[in-house]
mmCIF file of C-alpha atoms and ligand atoms in Angstrom:
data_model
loop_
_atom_site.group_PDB
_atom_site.id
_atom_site.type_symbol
_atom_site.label_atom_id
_atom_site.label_comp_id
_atom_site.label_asym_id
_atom_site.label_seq_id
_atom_site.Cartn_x
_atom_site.Cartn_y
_atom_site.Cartn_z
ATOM 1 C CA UNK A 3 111.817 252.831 108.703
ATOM 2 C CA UNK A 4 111.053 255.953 110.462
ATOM 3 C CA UNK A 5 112.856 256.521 113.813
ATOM 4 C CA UNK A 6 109.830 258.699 115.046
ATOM 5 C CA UNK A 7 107.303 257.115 117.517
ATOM 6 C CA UNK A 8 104.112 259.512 118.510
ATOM 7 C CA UNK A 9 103.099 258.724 121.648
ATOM 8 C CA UNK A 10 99.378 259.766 122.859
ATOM 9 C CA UNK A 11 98.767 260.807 126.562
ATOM 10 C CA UNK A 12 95.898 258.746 127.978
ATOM 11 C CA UNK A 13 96.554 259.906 131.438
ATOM 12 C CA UNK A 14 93.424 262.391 131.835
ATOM 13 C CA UNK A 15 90.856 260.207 130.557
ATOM 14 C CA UNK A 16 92.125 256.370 130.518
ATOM 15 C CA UNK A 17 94.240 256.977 133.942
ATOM 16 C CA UNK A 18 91.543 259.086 136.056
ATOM 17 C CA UNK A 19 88.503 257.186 134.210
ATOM 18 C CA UNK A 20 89.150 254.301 137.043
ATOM 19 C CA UNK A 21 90.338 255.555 140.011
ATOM 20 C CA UNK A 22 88.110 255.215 143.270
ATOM 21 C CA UNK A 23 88.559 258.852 144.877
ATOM 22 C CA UNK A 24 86.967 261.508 142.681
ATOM 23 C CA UNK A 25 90.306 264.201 141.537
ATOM 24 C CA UNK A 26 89.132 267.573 142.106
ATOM 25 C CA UNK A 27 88.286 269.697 138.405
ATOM 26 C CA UNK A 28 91.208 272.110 139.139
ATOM 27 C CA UNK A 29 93.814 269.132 139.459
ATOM 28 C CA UNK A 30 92.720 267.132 136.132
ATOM 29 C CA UNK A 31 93.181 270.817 134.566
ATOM 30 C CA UNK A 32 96.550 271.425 136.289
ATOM 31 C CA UNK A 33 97.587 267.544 134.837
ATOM 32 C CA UNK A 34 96.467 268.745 131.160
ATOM 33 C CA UNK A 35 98.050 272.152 131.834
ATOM 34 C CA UNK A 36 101.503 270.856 132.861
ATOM 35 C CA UNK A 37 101.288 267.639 129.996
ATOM 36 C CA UNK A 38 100.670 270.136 127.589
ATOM 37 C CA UNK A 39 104.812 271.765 128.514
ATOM 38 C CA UNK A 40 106.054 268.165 128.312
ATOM 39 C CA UNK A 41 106.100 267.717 124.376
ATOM 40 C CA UNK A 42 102.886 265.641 123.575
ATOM 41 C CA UNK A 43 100.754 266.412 120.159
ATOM 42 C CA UNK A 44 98.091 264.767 121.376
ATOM 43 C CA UNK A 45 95.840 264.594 124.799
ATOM 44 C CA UNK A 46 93.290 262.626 125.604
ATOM 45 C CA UNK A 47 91.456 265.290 127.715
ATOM 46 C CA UNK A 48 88.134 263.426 128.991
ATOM 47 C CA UNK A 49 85.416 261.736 127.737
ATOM 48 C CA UNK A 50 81.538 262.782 127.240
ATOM 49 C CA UNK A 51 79.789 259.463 128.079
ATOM 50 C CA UNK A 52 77.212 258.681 130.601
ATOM 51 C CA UNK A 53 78.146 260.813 134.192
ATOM 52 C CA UNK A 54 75.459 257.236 135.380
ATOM 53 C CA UNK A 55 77.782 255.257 134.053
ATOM 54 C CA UNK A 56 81.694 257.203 134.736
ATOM 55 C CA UNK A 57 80.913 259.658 137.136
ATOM 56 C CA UNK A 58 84.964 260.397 136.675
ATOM 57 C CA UNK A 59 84.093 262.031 133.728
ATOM 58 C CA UNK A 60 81.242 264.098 134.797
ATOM 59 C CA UNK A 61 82.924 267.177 134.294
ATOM 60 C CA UNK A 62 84.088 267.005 131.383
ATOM 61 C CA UNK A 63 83.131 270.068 129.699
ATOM 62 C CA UNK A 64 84.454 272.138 132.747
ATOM 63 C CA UNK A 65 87.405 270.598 132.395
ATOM 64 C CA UNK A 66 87.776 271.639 127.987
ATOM 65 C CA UNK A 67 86.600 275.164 129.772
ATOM 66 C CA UNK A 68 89.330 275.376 132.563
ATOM 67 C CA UNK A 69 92.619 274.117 130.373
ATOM 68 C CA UNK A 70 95.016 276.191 128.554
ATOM 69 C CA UNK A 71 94.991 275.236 125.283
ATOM 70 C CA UNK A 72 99.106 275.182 123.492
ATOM 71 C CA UNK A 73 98.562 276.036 120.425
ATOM 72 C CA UNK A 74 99.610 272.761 118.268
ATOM 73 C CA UNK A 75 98.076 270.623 120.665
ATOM 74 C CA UNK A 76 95.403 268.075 120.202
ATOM 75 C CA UNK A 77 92.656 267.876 123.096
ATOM 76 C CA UNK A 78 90.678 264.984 122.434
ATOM 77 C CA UNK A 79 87.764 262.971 123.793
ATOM 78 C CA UNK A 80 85.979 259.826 123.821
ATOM 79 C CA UNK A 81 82.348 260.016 122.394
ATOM 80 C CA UNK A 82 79.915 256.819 122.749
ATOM 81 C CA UNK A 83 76.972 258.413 120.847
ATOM 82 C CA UNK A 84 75.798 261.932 119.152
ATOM 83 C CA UNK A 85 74.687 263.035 122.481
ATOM 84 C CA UNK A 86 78.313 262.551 123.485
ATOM 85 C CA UNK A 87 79.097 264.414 120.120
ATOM 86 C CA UNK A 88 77.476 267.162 120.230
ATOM 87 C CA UNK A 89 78.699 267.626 124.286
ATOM 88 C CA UNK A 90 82.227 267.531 122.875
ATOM 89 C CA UNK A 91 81.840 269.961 119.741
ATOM 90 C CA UNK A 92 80.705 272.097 122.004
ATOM 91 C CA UNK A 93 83.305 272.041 124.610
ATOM 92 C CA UNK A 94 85.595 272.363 121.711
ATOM 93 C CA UNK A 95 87.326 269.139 121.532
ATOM 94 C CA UNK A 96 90.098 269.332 118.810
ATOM 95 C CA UNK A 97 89.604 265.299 118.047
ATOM 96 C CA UNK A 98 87.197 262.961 119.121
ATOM 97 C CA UNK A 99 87.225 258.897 119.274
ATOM 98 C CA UNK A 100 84.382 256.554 118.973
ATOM 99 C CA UNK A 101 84.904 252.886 120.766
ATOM 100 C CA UNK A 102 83.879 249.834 119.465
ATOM 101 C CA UNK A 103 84.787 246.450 121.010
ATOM 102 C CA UNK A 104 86.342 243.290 118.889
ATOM 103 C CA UNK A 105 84.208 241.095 121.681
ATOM 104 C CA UNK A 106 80.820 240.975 122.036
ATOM 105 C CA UNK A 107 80.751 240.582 125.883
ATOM 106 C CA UNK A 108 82.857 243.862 126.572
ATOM 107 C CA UNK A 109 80.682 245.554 123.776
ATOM 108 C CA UNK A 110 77.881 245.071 126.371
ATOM 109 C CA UNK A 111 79.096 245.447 129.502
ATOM 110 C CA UNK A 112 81.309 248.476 128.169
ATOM 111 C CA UNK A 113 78.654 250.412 126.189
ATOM 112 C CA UNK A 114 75.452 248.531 126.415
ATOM 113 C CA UNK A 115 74.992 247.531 123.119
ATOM 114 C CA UNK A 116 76.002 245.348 120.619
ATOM 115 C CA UNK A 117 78.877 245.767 118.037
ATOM 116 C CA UNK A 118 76.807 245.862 115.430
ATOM 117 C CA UNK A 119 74.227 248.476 117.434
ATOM 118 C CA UNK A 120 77.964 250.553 118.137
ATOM 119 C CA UNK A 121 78.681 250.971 114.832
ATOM 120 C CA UNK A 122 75.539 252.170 114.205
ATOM 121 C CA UNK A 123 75.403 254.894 116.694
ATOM 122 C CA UNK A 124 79.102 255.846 115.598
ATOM 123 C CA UNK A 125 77.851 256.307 111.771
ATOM 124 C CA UNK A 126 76.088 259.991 112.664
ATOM 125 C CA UNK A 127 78.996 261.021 114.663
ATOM 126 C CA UNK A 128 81.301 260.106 111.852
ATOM 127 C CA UNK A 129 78.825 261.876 109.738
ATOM 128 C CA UNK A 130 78.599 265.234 111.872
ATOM 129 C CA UNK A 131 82.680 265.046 112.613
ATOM 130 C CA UNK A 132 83.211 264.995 109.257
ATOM 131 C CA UNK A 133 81.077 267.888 108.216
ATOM 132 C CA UNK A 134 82.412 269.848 111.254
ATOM 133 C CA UNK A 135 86.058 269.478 110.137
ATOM 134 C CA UNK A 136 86.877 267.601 113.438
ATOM 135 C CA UNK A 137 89.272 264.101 113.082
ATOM 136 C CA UNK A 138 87.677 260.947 114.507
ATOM 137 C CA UNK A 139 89.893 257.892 115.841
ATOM 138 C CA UNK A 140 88.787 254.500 116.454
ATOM 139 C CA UNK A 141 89.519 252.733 119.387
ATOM 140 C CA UNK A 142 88.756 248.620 118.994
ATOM 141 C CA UNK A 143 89.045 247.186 122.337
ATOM 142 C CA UNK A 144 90.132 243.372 123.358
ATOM 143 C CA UNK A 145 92.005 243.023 120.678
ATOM 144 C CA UNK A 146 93.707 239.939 122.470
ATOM 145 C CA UNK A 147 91.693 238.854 125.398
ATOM 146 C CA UNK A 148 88.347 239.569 126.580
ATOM 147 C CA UNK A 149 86.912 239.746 130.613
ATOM 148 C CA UNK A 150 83.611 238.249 129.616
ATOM 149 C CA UNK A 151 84.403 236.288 126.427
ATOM 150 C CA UNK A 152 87.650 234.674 126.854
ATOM 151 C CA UNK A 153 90.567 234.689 124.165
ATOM 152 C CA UNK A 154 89.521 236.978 121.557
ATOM 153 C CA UNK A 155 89.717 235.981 117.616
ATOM 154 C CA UNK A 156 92.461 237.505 115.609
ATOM 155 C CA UNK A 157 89.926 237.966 112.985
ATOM 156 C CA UNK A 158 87.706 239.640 114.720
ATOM 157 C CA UNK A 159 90.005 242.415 115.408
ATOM 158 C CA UNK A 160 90.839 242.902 111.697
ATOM 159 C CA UNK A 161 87.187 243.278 111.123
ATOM 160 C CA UNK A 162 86.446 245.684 113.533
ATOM 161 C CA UNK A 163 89.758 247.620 112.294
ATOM 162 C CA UNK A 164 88.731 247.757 108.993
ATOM 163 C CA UNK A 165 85.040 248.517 109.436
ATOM 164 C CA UNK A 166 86.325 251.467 111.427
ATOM 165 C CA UNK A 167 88.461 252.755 109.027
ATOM 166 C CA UNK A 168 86.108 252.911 106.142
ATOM 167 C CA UNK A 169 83.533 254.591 108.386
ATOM 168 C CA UNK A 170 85.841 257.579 108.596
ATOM 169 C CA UNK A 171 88.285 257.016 111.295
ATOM 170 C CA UNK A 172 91.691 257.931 110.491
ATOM 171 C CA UNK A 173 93.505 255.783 112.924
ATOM 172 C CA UNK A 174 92.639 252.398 114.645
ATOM 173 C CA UNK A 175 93.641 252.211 118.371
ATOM 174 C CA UNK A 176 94.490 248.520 119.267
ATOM 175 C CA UNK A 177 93.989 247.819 123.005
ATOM 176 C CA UNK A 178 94.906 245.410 124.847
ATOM 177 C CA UNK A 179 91.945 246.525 127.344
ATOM 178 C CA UNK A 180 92.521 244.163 130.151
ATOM 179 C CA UNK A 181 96.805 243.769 129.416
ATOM 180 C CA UNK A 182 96.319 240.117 128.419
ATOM 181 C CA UNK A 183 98.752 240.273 125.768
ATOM 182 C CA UNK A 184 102.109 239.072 125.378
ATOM 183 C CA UNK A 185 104.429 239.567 122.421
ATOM 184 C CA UNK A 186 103.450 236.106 121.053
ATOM 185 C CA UNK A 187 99.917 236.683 120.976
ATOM 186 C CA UNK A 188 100.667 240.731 119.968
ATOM 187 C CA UNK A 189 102.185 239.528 117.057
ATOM 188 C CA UNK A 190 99.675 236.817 116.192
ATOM 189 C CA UNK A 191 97.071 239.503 116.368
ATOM 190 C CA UNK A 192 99.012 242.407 114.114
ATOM 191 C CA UNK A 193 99.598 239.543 111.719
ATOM 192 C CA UNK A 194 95.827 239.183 110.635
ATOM 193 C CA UNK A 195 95.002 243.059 111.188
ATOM 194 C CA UNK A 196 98.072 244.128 109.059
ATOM 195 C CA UNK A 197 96.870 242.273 106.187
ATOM 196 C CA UNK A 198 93.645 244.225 105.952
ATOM 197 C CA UNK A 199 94.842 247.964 107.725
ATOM 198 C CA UNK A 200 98.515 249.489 107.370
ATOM 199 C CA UNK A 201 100.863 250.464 110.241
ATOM 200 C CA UNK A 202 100.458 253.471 109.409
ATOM 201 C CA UNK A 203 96.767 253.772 110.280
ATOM 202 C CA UNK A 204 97.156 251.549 113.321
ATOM 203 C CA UNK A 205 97.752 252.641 117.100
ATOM 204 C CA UNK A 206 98.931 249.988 120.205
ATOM 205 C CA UNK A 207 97.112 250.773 123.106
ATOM 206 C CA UNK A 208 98.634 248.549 125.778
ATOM 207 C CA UNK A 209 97.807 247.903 129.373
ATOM 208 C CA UNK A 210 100.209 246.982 131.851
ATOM 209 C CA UNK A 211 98.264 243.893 134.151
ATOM 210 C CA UNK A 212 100.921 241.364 133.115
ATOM 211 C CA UNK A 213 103.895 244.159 132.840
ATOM 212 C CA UNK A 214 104.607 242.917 129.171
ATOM 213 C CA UNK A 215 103.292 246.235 127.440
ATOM 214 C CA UNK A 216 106.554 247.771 126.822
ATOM 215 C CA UNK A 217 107.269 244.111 125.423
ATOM 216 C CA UNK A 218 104.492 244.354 123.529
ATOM 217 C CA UNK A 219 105.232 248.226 121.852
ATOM 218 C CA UNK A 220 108.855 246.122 120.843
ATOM 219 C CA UNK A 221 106.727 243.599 119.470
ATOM 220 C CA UNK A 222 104.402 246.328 117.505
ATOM 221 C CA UNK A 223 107.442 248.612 116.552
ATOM 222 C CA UNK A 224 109.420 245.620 114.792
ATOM 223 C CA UNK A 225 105.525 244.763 113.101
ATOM 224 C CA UNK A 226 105.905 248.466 111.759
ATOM 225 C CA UNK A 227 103.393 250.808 114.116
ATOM 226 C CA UNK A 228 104.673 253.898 115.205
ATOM 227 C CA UNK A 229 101.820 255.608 117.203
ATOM 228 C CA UNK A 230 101.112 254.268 121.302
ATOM 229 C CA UNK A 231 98.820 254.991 123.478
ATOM 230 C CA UNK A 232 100.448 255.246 127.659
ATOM 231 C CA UNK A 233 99.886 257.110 130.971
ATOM 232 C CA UNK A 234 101.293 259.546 133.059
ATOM 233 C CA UNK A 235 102.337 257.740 136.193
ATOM 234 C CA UNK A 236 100.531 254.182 134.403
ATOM 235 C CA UNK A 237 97.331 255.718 135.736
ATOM 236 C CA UNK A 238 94.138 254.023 135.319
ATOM 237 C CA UNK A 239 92.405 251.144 133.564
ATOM 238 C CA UNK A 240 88.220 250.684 132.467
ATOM 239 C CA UNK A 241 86.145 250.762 135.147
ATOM 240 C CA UNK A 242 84.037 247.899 132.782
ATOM 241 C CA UNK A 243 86.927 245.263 132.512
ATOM 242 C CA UNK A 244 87.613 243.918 136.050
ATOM 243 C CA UNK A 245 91.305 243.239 136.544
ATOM 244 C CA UNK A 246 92.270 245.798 133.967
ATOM 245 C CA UNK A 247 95.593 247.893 135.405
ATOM 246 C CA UNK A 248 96.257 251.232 134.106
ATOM 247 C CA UNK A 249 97.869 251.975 130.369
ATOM 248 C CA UNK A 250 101.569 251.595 129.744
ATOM 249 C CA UNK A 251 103.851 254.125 131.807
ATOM 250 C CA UNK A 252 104.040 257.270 129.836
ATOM 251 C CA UNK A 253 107.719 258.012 131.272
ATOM 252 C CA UNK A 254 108.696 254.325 130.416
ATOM 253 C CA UNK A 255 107.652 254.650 126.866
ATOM 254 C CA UNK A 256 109.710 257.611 126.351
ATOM 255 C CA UNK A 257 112.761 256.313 128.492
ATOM 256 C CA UNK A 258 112.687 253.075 126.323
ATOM 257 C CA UNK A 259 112.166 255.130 123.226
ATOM 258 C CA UNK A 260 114.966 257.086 123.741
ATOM 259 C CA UNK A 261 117.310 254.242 124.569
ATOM 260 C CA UNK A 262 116.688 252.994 121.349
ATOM 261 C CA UNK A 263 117.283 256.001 119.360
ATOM 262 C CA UNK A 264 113.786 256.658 118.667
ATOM 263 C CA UNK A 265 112.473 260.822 118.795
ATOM 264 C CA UNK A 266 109.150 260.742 120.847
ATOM 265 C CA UNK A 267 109.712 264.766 121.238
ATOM 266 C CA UNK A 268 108.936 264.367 125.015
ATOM 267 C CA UNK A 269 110.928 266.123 127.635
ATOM 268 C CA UNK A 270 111.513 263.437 130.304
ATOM 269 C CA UNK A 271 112.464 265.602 133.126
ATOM 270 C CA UNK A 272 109.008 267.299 132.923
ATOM 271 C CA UNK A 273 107.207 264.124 132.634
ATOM 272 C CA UNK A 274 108.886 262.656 135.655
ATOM 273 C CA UNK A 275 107.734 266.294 137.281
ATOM 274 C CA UNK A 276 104.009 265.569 136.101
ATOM 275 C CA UNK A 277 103.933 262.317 137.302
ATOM 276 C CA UNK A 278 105.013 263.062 140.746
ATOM 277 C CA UNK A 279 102.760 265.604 140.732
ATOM 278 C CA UNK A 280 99.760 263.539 140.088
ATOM 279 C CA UNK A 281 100.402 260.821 141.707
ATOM 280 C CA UNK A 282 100.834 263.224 145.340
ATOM 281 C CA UNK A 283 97.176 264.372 143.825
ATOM 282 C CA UNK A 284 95.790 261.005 143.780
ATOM 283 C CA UNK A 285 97.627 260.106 147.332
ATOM 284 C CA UNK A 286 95.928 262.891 148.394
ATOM 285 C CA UNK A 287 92.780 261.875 147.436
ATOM 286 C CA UNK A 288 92.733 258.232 148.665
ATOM 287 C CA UNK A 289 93.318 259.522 151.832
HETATM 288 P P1 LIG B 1 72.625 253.676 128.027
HETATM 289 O O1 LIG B 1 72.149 253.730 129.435
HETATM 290 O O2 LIG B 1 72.322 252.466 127.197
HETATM 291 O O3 LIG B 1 72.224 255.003 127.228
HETATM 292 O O4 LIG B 1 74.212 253.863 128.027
HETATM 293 P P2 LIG B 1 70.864 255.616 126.793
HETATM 294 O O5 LIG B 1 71.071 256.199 125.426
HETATM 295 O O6 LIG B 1 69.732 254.648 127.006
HETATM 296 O O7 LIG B 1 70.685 256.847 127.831
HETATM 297 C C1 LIG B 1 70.496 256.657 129.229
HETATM 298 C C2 LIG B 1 70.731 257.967 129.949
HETATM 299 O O8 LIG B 1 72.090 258.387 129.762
HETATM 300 C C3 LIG B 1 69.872 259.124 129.416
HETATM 301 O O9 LIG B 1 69.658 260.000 130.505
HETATM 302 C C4 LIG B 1 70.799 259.797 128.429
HETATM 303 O O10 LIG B 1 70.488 261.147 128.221
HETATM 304 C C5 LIG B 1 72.144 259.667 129.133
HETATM 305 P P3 LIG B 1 68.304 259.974 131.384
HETATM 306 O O11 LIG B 1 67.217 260.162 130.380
HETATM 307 O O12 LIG B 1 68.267 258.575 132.019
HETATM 308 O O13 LIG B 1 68.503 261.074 132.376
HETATM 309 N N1 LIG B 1 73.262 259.690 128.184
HETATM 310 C C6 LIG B 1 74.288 260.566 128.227
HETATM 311 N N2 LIG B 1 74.587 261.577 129.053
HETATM 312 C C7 LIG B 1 75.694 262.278 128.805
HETATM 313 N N3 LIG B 1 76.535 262.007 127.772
HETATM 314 C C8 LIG B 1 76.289 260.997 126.938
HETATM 315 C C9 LIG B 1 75.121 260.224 127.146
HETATM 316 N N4 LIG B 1 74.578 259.173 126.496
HETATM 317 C C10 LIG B 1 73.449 258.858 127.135
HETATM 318 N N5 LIG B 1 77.122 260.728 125.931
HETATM 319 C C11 LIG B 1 76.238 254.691 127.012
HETATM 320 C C12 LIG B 1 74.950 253.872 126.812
HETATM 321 C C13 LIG B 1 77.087 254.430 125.809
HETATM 322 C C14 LIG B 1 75.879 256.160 127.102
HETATM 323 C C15 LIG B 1 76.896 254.213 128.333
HETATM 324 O O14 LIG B 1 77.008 252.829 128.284
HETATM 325 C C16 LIG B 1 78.261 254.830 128.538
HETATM 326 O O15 LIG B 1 78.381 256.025 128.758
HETATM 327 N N6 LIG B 1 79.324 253.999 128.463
HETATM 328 C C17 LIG B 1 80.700 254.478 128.543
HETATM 329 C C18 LIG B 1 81.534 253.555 129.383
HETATM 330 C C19 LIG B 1 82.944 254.067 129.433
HETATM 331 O O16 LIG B 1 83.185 255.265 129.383
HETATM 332 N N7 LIG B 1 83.919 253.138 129.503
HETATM 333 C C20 LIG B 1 85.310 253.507 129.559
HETATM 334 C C21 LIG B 1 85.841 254.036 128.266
HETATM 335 S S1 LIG B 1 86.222 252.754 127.075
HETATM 336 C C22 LIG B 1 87.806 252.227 127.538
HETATM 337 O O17 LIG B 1 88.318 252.615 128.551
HETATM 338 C C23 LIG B 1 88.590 251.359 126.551
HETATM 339 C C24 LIG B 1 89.672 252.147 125.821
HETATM 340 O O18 LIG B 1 90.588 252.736 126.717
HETATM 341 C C25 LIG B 1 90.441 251.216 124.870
HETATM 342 C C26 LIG B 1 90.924 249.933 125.557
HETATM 343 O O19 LIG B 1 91.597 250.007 126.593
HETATM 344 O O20 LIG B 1 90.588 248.891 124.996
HETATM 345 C C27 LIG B 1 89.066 253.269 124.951
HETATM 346 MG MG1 LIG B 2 92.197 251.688 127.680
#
C-alpha cells in the first residue's frame, strides 16, 4: 500500500465560503500566494456560483487574476452550471469540480435543484471541460448524514459516486458536509461505495462538527483512499448546511500524516505560518 497521502487545500473556497465578515480580495490572494510555498498540488482557489447566493465568492475571478500561479500547481474551482463554467475557463482555472448531493433535501437547499436536474446541468460542463482539456472532480455531498433529510443511505452515495464517474469526473470527493460521521458509519458508507468505485478514484472530504474527522481519514486510509480534502486553520463550513463546522485542520492532517510515516509533501512550519496568518486576517475582520 502506498505510503503517499495527497492532501487538497480547501481553505480558500470551503474555509472563507462561510465566514460572516467579508476577507478583503488582497488577503484571499495573499492565503493562495503563501499555500502555494507550503507544498500542496492542489488548491481549491474559489468558486464561480451565484454572488446572490455566496456573496464570499463574488470575486472570484479577481482573485484567479491577482494570485501567483507556481508552476505545478493546481488552482481549482467549484462550478454549479455552464455559466459557472465558462466564468472559470476564463479566469483560467487549472481544474474545476461540479457538486452533486447524495440527499435530495441538501440538493435543494444547496443548489436549487434536484439531483437528477444537477446532473443534468453538470453533463455540458463535463462536455465543454473535456473538449477544453481541463480535469473535472466530483464532489457528492452528505455522504453520511443530511441537515434536511436525516441519516443518509449508503446506497445512495454509491450511486451518486458512480454516476459521477462515468460522466467524466476523474475523482469522487466524499463529504461528510455537516461532520456527522464517525468511523463506524465512515466505514459502513466506504463499504457500499467501494464495491462500485475504487480507492483510487475516491477522495474523503471530512468536516470537523463532532471532531472525529481525523478519526474518520484513519478509518478511510485503512479502507484504502489516499486523497483528503482539509483547511488551513479548519476554516469554514457551507453556508447551506446549518451546524456544519469548517473542513478537517489542514496542519492536523499533515502532523498526523507524518506521525504515521505517511509523505503528504507539506512543509509544516509554513503551514503553521499560513494559518496564523489567516486566522489574524479573519480576527481582523470580525472585529
Ligand atoms: P438559481 O437561482 O436557481 O439559478 O441558483 P438560475 O440559473 O435561476 O439563475 C439566477 C440568477 O443567478 C441569474 O441572474 C443568473 O445569471 C445567476 P439574474 O438574471 O437573476 O441577474 N447565476 C450565476 N451568476 C454567476 N455565476 C453562476 C451563476 N448561475 C446563475 N454560476 C445556483 C442556482 C446553482 C446558481 C445557486 O443555487 C448557487 O450558486 N448555489 C451554490 C451554493 C454554494 O456555493 N454552496 C457551497 C458550495 S457546496 C459545499 O460547500 C459542499 C462541498 O464542500 C462538499 C461537502 O462538504 O459536502 C463541495
Ligand atoms: Mg465541504
Amino acid at each position: 500500500m502506498s505510503k503517499k497521502l495527497t492532501i487538497f487545500e480547501m481553505g480558500p473556497r470551503d474555509g472563507l465560503q462561510n465566514e460572516k465578515a467579508l476577507i478583503p480580495t488582497a488577503s484571499k490572494i495573499e492565503l493562495i500566494n503563501r499555500l502555494s510555498e507550503c507544498g500542496f498540488k492542489k488548491i481549491e482557489t474559489s468558486s464561480f456560483v451565484s454572488p446572490k447566493w455566496v456573496p464570499q465568492m463574488a470575486d472570484a475571478a479577481e482573485v484567479f487574476a491577482g494570485i501567483t500561479r507556481k508552476p505545478g500547481i493546481s488552482y481549482t474551482a467549484l462550478t454549479p452550471n455552464i455559466k459557472g463554467y465558462e466564468r472559470a475557463k476564463a479566469s483560467g482555472a487549472d481544474e474545476v469540480a461540479v457538486f452533486a448531493s447524495a440527499s435530495e433535501g441538501f440538493s435543494q437547499k444547496n443548489i436549487n435543484c434536484s439531483i437528477a436536474e444537477s446532473f443534468e446541468r453538470f453533463a455540458p460542463i463535463v462536455e465543454a471541460a473535456k473538449a477544453d482539456g481541463i480535469p473535472v472532480r466530483g464532489y457528492a455531498s452528505c455522504v453520511v448524514e443530511c441537515p434536511y433529510d436525516g441519516p443518509t443511505p449508503a446506497q445512495n452515495v454509491a450511486m451518486v459516486s458512480e454516476r459521477l464517474l462515468q460522466m467524466g469526473c476523474y475523482e469522487v470527493s466524499l463529504g461528510d458536509t455537516i461532520g456527522a460521521a464517525t468511523p463506524e458509519t465512515t466505514e459502513a458508507m466506504l463499504d457500499a461505495v467501494l464495491k462500485v468505485v475504487p480507492a483510487e478514484k475516491l477522495a474523503g472530504h471530512f468536516h470537523d462538527t463532532k471532531d472525529f474527522a481525523l478519526a474518520n481519514i484513519m478509518s478511510s486510509i485503512k479502507m484504502g483512499l489516499r486523497t483528503f480534502d482539509s483547511a488551513i486553520g479548519g476554516l469554514g463550513g457551507c453556508p447551506y448546511a446549518p451546524g456544519a463546522k469548517g473542513n478537517v485542520n489542514t496542519l492536523a492532517v499533515a502532523k498526523m500524516a507524518k506521525l504515521l510515516d505517511y509523505n503528504t509533501g507539506l512543509d509544516i512550519e509554513k503551514l503553521e505560518e499560513t494559518q496564523e496568518f489567516i486566522l489574524s486576517i479573519k480576527e481582523a475582520a470580525a472585529a
